[in-house]
mmCIF file of C-alpha atoms in Angstrom:
data_model
loop_
_atom_site.group_PDB
_atom_site.id
_atom_site.type_symbol
_atom_site.label_atom_id
_atom_site.label_comp_id
_atom_site.label_asym_id
_atom_site.label_seq_id
_atom_site.Cartn_x
_atom_site.Cartn_y
_atom_site.Cartn_z
ATOM 1 C CA MET A 117 0.321 -0.073 -0.121
ATOM 2 C CA ASN A 118 3.356 2.450 0.829
ATOM 3 C CA ALA A 119 4.944 1.723 -1.889
ATOM 4 C CA SER A 120 1.576 1.380 -4.638
ATOM 5 C CA ALA A 121 1.225 5.363 -2.866
ATOM 6 C CA SER A 122 5.047 6.430 -2.947
ATOM 7 C CA LYS A 123 4.406 5.224 -6.880
ATOM 8 C CA LYS A 124 1.764 6.925 -7.534
ATOM 9 C CA GLY A 125 3.755 10.420 -5.342
ATOM 10 C CA ILE A 126 6.164 10.051 -8.048
ATOM 11 C CA TRP A 127 4.106 10.254 -10.984
ATOM 12 C CA LEU A 128 2.174 13.100 -9.649
ATOM 13 C CA GLY A 129 5.050 15.196 -9.235
ATOM 14 C CA VAL A 130 6.830 14.240 -12.150
ATOM 15 C CA ALA A 131 3.228 15.330 -14.262
ATOM 16 C CA PHE A 132 2.552 18.527 -12.013
ATOM 17 C CA ARG A 133 6.018 19.671 -12.491
ATOM 18 C CA SER A 134 5.795 19.118 -15.851
ATOM 19 C CA PHE A 135 2.731 20.791 -16.792
ATOM 20 C CA ALA A 136 4.038 23.942 -14.556
ATOM 21 C CA VAL A 137 6.691 24.059 -17.034
ATOM 22 C CA LEU A 138 4.920 24.180 -19.835
ATOM 23 C CA PHE A 139 1.843 26.686 -19.017
ATOM 24 C CA ALA A 140 4.310 28.846 -17.338
ATOM 25 C CA ALA A 141 6.257 29.515 -20.307
ATOM 26 C CA ALA A 142 2.698 29.293 -22.274
ATOM 27 C CA GLY A 143 2.283 32.248 -19.914
ATOM 28 C CA LEU A 144 5.499 33.899 -20.799
ATOM 29 C CA LEU A 145 5.961 33.372 -23.929
ATOM 30 C CA MET A 146 2.487 32.715 -26.244
ATOM 31 C CA LEU A 147 0.276 34.873 -23.821
ATOM 32 C CA GLN A 148 3.069 37.574 -23.838
ATOM 33 C CA GLY A 149 3.730 37.561 -20.648
ATOM 34 C CA LEU A 150 7.841 38.677 -21.430
ATOM 35 C CA SER A 151 7.383 40.802 -24.405
ATOM 36 C CA GLU A 152 5.308 42.729 -23.053
ATOM 37 C CA GLY A 153 6.411 42.663 -19.362
ATOM 38 C CA LEU A 154 9.135 44.142 -21.286
ATOM 39 C CA GLU A 155 7.841 46.962 -23.342
ATOM 40 C CA PRO A 156 8.152 50.223 -20.936
ATOM 41 C CA TRP A 157 12.004 49.922 -22.408
ATOM 42 C CA VAL A 158 12.279 47.105 -25.360
ATOM 43 C CA ARG A 159 10.167 47.320 -27.997
ATOM 44 C CA SER A 160 7.942 44.066 -29.024
ATOM 45 C CA PHE A 161 10.803 42.412 -30.657
ATOM 46 C CA LEU A 162 8.778 39.344 -28.942
ATOM 47 C CA ALA A 163 5.167 40.606 -29.302
ATOM 48 C CA SER A 164 3.601 38.649 -32.142
ATOM 49 C CA THR A 165 2.501 42.063 -33.218
ATOM 50 C CA PRO A 166 3.549 46.111 -31.966
ATOM 51 C CA LEU A 167 1.389 47.422 -29.591
ATOM 52 C CA GLU A 168 -0.052 51.132 -29.613
ATOM 53 C CA GLU A 169 2.177 53.332 -28.197
ATOM 54 C CA GLY A 170 -1.218 54.497 -25.578
ATOM 55 C CA VAL A 171 -0.955 50.554 -23.901
ATOM 56 C CA ARG A 172 2.811 50.660 -23.006
ATOM 57 C CA PHE A 173 2.260 50.804 -19.885
ATOM 58 C CA HIS A 174 -1.192 48.637 -19.382
ATOM 59 C CA ALA A 175 1.241 46.231 -21.422
ATOM 60 C CA ALA A 176 3.806 46.508 -18.276
ATOM 61 C CA ALA A 177 1.009 45.814 -16.345
ATOM 62 C CA HIS A 178 0.059 42.303 -17.983
ATOM 63 C CA GLY A 179 3.878 41.675 -17.661
ATOM 64 C CA ALA A 180 3.341 41.467 -13.557
ATOM 65 C CA LEU A 181 0.033 39.629 -14.217
ATOM 66 C CA ILE A 182 0.641 36.794 -16.467
ATOM 67 C CA GLY A 183 4.337 37.082 -16.449
ATOM 68 C CA ILE A 184 5.724 37.268 -12.769
ATOM 69 C CA LEU A 185 2.895 37.169 -10.612
ATOM 70 C CA PHE A 186 1.118 34.162 -12.393
ATOM 71 C CA SER A 187 3.952 32.165 -14.510
ATOM 72 C CA PHE A 188 7.693 32.895 -11.641
ATOM 73 C CA SER A 189 4.983 31.330 -9.073
ATOM 74 C CA LEU A 190 4.609 28.137 -11.280
ATOM 75 C CA LEU A 191 8.456 28.023 -11.765
ATOM 76 C CA ALA A 192 8.735 28.163 -7.862
ATOM 77 C CA MET A 193 6.615 25.239 -7.391
ATOM 78 C CA LEU A 194 9.199 23.051 -9.281
ATOM 79 C CA LYS A 195 11.656 22.459 -6.211
ATOM 80 C CA GLU A 196 9.112 21.254 -3.799
ATOM 81 C CA PRO A 197 6.430 21.434 -4.865
ATOM 82 C CA LEU A 198 4.381 19.431 -1.954
ATOM 83 C CA SER A 199 6.055 22.171 0.596
ATOM 84 C CA LYS A 200 3.770 25.239 -1.883
ATOM 85 C CA PRO A 201 0.314 24.469 -1.266
ATOM 86 C CA LEU A 202 -0.078 28.419 -1.253
ATOM 87 C CA LEU A 203 1.489 29.090 -4.586
ATOM 88 C CA LEU A 204 -1.334 27.016 -6.317
ATOM 89 C CA ASN A 205 -4.007 28.480 -4.203
ATOM 90 C CA PHE A 206 -3.254 32.115 -5.196
ATOM 91 C CA TYR A 207 -2.453 31.061 -9.065
ATOM 92 C CA ILE A 208 -6.095 29.099 -9.310
ATOM 93 C CA VAL A 209 -7.399 32.074 -7.098
ATOM 94 C CA GLY A 210 -5.460 34.501 -9.301
ATOM 95 C CA HIS A 211 -6.878 33.749 -12.509
ATOM 96 C CA LEU A 212 -10.382 33.312 -11.352
ATOM 97 C CA ILE A 213 -9.902 37.203 -10.094
ATOM 98 C CA PHE A 214 -8.687 37.950 -13.556
ATOM 99 C CA LEU A 215 -12.004 35.718 -15.190
ATOM 100 C CA ALA A 216 -14.306 37.650 -13.234
ATOM 101 C CA THR A 217 -13.434 41.234 -13.231
ATOM 102 C CA LEU A 218 -13.444 40.404 -17.656
ATOM 103 C CA SER A 219 -16.594 39.338 -16.724
ATOM 104 C CA ALA A 220 -18.057 42.192 -14.818
ATOM 105 C CA THR A 221 -16.822 45.007 -16.404
ATOM 106 C CA ASP A 222 -16.655 43.796 -20.204
ATOM 107 C CA PRO A 223 -19.509 41.326 -20.944
ATOM 108 C CA ALA A 224 -18.844 41.964 -24.702
ATOM 109 C CA LEU A 225 -15.392 40.975 -24.492
ATOM 110 C CA ALA A 226 -16.018 38.400 -21.948
ATOM 111 C CA LYS A 227 -18.659 36.628 -24.664
ATOM 112 C CA GLN A 228 -15.832 37.036 -27.466
ATOM 113 C CA SER A 229 -12.965 36.001 -25.215
ATOM 114 C CA PHE A 230 -14.796 32.832 -24.304
ATOM 115 C CA PHE A 231 -11.602 30.553 -25.447
ATOM 116 C CA VAL A 232 -9.463 32.069 -23.132
ATOM 117 C CA PHE A 233 -12.501 30.987 -20.023
ATOM 118 C CA ILE A 234 -12.009 27.917 -21.845
ATOM 119 C CA LEU A 235 -8.233 27.633 -21.932
ATOM 120 C CA PHE A 236 -8.164 29.251 -18.563
ATOM 121 C CA THR A 237 -10.308 26.418 -16.731
ATOM 122 C CA VAL A 238 -8.104 23.862 -18.888
ATOM 123 C CA VAL A 239 -4.639 25.288 -17.491
ATOM 124 C CA LEU A 240 -5.786 25.099 -13.444
ATOM 125 C CA VAL A 241 -7.658 21.821 -13.488
ATOM 126 C CA VAL A 242 -5.171 19.732 -14.554
ATOM 127 C CA LEU A 243 -2.351 21.652 -12.307
ATOM 128 C CA TYR A 244 -5.332 21.026 -9.596
ATOM 129 C CA ALA A 245 -5.916 17.491 -10.815
ATOM 130 C CA THR A 246 -1.887 16.360 -10.936
ATOM 131 C CA TYR A 247 -0.870 18.373 -7.870
ATOM 132 C CA GLY A 248 0.237 15.286 -4.642
ATOM 133 C CA GLY A 249 -1.615 17.510 -1.846
ATOM 134 C CA ARG A 250 -4.993 18.928 -3.554
ATOM 135 C CA ARG A 251 -6.402 19.177 0.183
ATOM 136 C CA GLU A 252 -4.108 21.220 1.285
ATOM 137 C CA ILE A 253 -5.151 23.668 -1.322
ATOM 138 C CA PHE A 254 -8.125 24.761 0.301
ATOM 139 C CA ARG A 255 -8.882 23.222 3.078
ATOM 140 C CA PRO A 256 -5.106 23.328 4.420
ATOM 141 C CA SER A 257 -3.852 21.419 8.102
ATOM 142 C CA GLU A 258 -1.997 23.955 8.899
ATOM 143 C CA PRO A 259 -2.932 26.747 10.947
ATOM 144 C CA LYS A 260 -2.631 30.272 10.013
ATOM 145 C CA ALA A 261 -0.263 32.039 11.872
ATOM 146 C CA MET A 262 -1.621 36.427 10.920
ATOM 147 C CA ASN A 263 1.900 38.498 10.578
ATOM 148 C CA ARG A 264 0.701 41.663 11.897
ATOM 149 C CA THR A 265 3.714 43.430 9.980
ATOM 150 C CA LEU A 266 3.314 41.757 6.729
ATOM 151 C CA LEU A 267 -1.045 42.059 7.438
ATOM 152 C CA LEU A 268 -0.388 46.199 8.055
ATOM 153 C CA LEU A 269 1.599 46.686 4.394
ATOM 154 C CA THR A 270 -1.321 44.962 3.018
ATOM 155 C CA GLY A 271 -3.411 47.453 3.972
ATOM 156 C CA ILE A 272 -0.876 50.343 2.822
ATOM 157 C CA ALA A 273 -1.193 48.637 -0.577
ATOM 158 C CA LEU A 274 -4.941 48.600 -0.299
ATOM 159 C CA LEU A 275 -5.170 52.267 0.426
ATOM 160 C CA ALA A 276 -2.595 52.530 -2.097
ATOM 161 C CA LEU A 277 -3.911 50.794 -5.055
ATOM 162 C CA SER A 278 -7.885 51.069 -4.112
ATOM 163 C CA PRO A 279 -7.381 54.354 -7.181
ATOM 164 C CA PHE A 280 -5.511 52.271 -9.476
ATOM 165 C CA ILE A 281 -8.339 49.624 -9.180
ATOM 166 C CA VAL A 282 -11.550 51.825 -9.179
ATOM 167 C CA ARG A 283 -10.061 53.581 -11.983
ATOM 168 C CA GLY A 284 -9.134 50.508 -13.935
ATOM 169 C CA LEU A 285 -13.060 49.106 -13.277
ATOM 170 C CA ILE A 286 -14.109 52.756 -14.379
ATOM 171 C CA GLU A 287 -12.669 52.872 -17.548
ATOM 172 C CA GLN A 288 -12.802 48.734 -19.128
ATOM 173 C CA ALA A 289 -16.713 49.572 -18.174
ATOM 174 C CA GLY A 290 -16.925 52.715 -20.766
ATOM 175 C CA ASP A 291 -13.856 51.395 -22.718
ATOM 176 C CA GLY A 292 -15.710 50.499 -26.233
ATOM 177 C CA GLN A 293 -12.335 49.086 -28.424
ATOM 178 C CA MET A 294 -13.141 45.661 -26.945
ATOM 179 C CA GLN A 295 -9.381 45.572 -25.407
ATOM 180 C CA PHE A 296 -9.121 44.341 -21.674
ATOM 181 C CA ARG A 297 -6.247 47.046 -20.636
ATOM 182 C CA TRP A 298 -7.437 49.054 -17.922
ATOM 183 C CA GLY A 299 -9.895 45.618 -16.940
ATOM 184 C CA GLU A 300 -6.105 43.769 -17.029
ATOM 185 C CA GLY A 301 -4.646 46.843 -14.556
ATOM 186 C CA ALA A 302 -7.635 46.201 -11.495
ATOM 187 C CA ALA A 303 -7.317 42.567 -11.768
ATOM 188 C CA LEU A 304 -3.199 42.896 -10.823
ATOM 189 C CA GLY A 305 -4.204 45.366 -8.232
ATOM 190 C CA LEU A 306 -6.859 43.064 -6.949
ATOM 191 C CA THR A 307 -4.028 40.321 -6.747
ATOM 192 C CA LEU A 308 -1.897 41.734 -5.320
ATOM 193 C CA LEU A 309 -4.185 42.304 -2.844
ATOM 194 C CA TYR A 310 -4.864 38.615 -2.317
ATOM 195 C CA ALA A 311 -1.857 37.591 -2.666
ATOM 196 C CA GLY A 312 -0.751 40.144 -0.068
ATOM 197 C CA TYR A 313 -3.024 38.536 2.652
ATOM 198 C CA LEU A 314 -1.897 34.879 1.531
ATOM 199 C CA THR A 315 1.071 35.972 2.589
ATOM 200 C CA ALA A 316 0.520 37.276 5.877
ATOM 201 C CA THR A 317 -1.387 34.238 6.464
ATOM 202 C CA SER A 318 3.129 32.799 7.122
ATOM 203 C CA ARG A 319 1.516 28.985 5.876
ATOM 204 C CA THR A 320 4.138 26.929 3.770
ATOM 205 C CA GLY A 321 4.910 28.818 0.663
ATOM 206 C CA ALA A 322 4.349 32.510 1.645
ATOM 207 C CA ARG A 323 8.349 33.370 1.613
ATOM 208 C CA ALA A 324 8.254 32.684 -2.114
ATOM 209 C CA LEU A 325 4.778 34.293 -2.928
ATOM 210 C CA GLY A 326 5.915 37.038 -0.723
ATOM 211 C CA TYR A 327 8.900 37.592 -2.894
ATOM 212 C CA LEU A 328 7.348 36.861 -5.897
ATOM 213 C CA GLN A 329 4.919 40.281 -4.888
ATOM 214 C CA ALA A 330 7.906 42.263 -3.617
ATOM 215 C CA LEU A 331 9.632 41.889 -7.378
ATOM 216 C CA ALA A 332 6.166 42.733 -8.755
ATOM 217 C CA TYR A 333 5.819 45.891 -7.296
ATOM 218 C CA ALA A 334 9.276 47.363 -7.786
ATOM 219 C CA TYR A 335 8.511 46.029 -11.786
ATOM 220 C CA MET A 336 5.014 48.083 -11.704
ATOM 221 C CA GLY A 337 7.643 51.687 -10.190
ATOM 222 C CA ALA A 338 10.310 51.192 -12.586
ATOM 223 C CA ALA A 339 7.758 50.990 -15.725
ATOM 224 C CA SER A 340 5.698 53.849 -13.623
ATOM 225 C CA LEU A 341 9.089 56.314 -13.947
ATOM 226 C CA THR A 342 9.958 55.130 -17.427
ATOM 227 C CA LEU A 343 7.017 55.804 -18.190
ATOM 228 C CA PRO A 344 5.279 58.100 -16.299
ATOM 229 C CA ASP A 345 3.342 60.029 -18.042
ATOM 230 C CA TYR A 346 1.262 57.282 -19.938
ATOM 231 C CA PRO A 347 -1.654 56.146 -19.375
ATOM 232 C CA GLY A 348 -2.144 53.903 -16.045
ATOM 233 C CA SER A 349 0.691 54.935 -14.955
ATOM 234 C CA TRP A 350 1.279 55.521 -11.427
ATOM 235 C CA GLY A 351 3.131 58.388 -11.673
ATOM 236 C CA LEU A 352 6.625 58.962 -10.868
ATOM 237 C CA TRP A 353 5.992 59.571 -7.055
ATOM 238 C CA GLY A 354 3.611 56.717 -7.382
ATOM 239 C CA GLY A 355 6.619 54.901 -9.440
ATOM 240 C CA LEU A 356 9.178 55.852 -6.555
ATOM 241 C CA ALA A 357 6.860 54.757 -3.712
ATOM 242 C CA ALA A 358 6.262 51.359 -5.627
ATOM 243 C CA ILE A 359 9.927 50.496 -5.741
ATOM 244 C CA ALA A 360 10.570 51.768 -1.734
ATOM 245 C CA TYR A 361 7.486 49.404 -0.955
ATOM 246 C CA GLY A 362 8.804 46.144 -2.698
ATOM 247 C CA ILE A 363 12.185 46.482 -1.468
ATOM 248 C CA VAL A 364 10.781 46.834 2.011
ATOM 249 C CA TYR A 365 7.516 43.796 1.458
ATOM 250 C CA GLY A 366 10.676 41.668 0.157
ATOM 251 C CA ALA A 367 13.065 43.043 3.571
ATOM 252 C CA VAL A 368 10.448 41.627 6.253
ATOM 253 C CA VAL A 369 9.198 38.898 4.399
ATOM 254 C CA ARG A 370 12.373 37.831 4.406
ATOM 255 C CA LEU A 371 13.139 38.291 7.927
ATOM 256 C CA GLN A 372 9.434 37.962 9.882
ATOM 257 C CA LEU A 373 9.138 34.641 7.125
ATOM 258 C CA ALA A 374 11.898 31.361 8.069
ATOM 259 C CA PRO A 375 11.943 29.156 5.997
ATOM 260 C CA ARG A 376 10.038 25.795 6.549
ATOM 261 C CA PRO A 377 11.423 22.901 6.695
ATOM 262 C CA ALA A 378 10.751 20.946 3.380
ATOM 263 C CA THR A 379 11.029 17.111 4.250
ATOM 264 C CA ALA A 380 8.144 17.778 7.348
ATOM 265 C CA ALA A 381 6.318 20.512 4.987
ATOM 266 C CA GLN A 382 6.148 17.061 2.453
ATOM 267 C CA GLY A 383 5.182 14.543 5.107
ATOM 268 C CA ALA A 384 2.229 15.948 6.153
ATOM 269 C CA VAL A 385 0.926 17.196 3.036
ATOM 270 C CA ASP A 386 1.164 13.670 0.933
ATOM 271 C CA THR A 387 -0.920 11.165 3.996
ATOM 272 C CA ARG A 388 -3.427 14.163 3.275
ATOM 273 C CA THR A 389 -3.336 13.495 -0.058
ATOM 274 C CA GLU A 390 -6.820 11.966 -2.040
#
């Protein structure tokens, strides 16, 4: 029985890592997380079509969401994935936030983009099905140990991101060009706030997720400094604040979220695998 379960766990681990690499590469290349992420500095050398000048900062938001937060979270799970169920929780819920924002702000575009809903559903189902500790994703056995400092920093991010999120929702609702640019910025803000909450729970995987957030904030700050007057940009002062916030957030994560023993975390997950 134990040998059979161990063999099944090995094969699930191989399958999950394979799909994680595949979907991360697809996010970076096919969904243009990489090319649009470089847009503030390198003009679309990997993009399928050149982007309009006015959407260059929106492209940066796409790079932060699809590239840094989503694709990098999968790559972070390649090493000992069973010790990072929090990252898969974030990846799944983050995509649901993206789809919900699209549906709420631009129903017509959502209908035209029905293939995107199917694609994301397939990706999420495959990752969930091949993950060896499915119960730990949404029903973790590990209790929350809320980190007050990280919770406070998430509250600060809520205050700072709220105008950006609200403007994105309003602009997207009134956009007649059938592009999910403003709405994607709002989805990025909401996803960052959800990531902040998850990181503050201090569960296994929180450290990796915290570093991804720090990188995303610093990246968005750098993009804002590069394109301070572009539509959607956080501007000069907003860019400086985002970089400072990313640095502080990353330092707090490093100092207050100690790495967990991988073997202990994996053992706890394996016994609950369905």
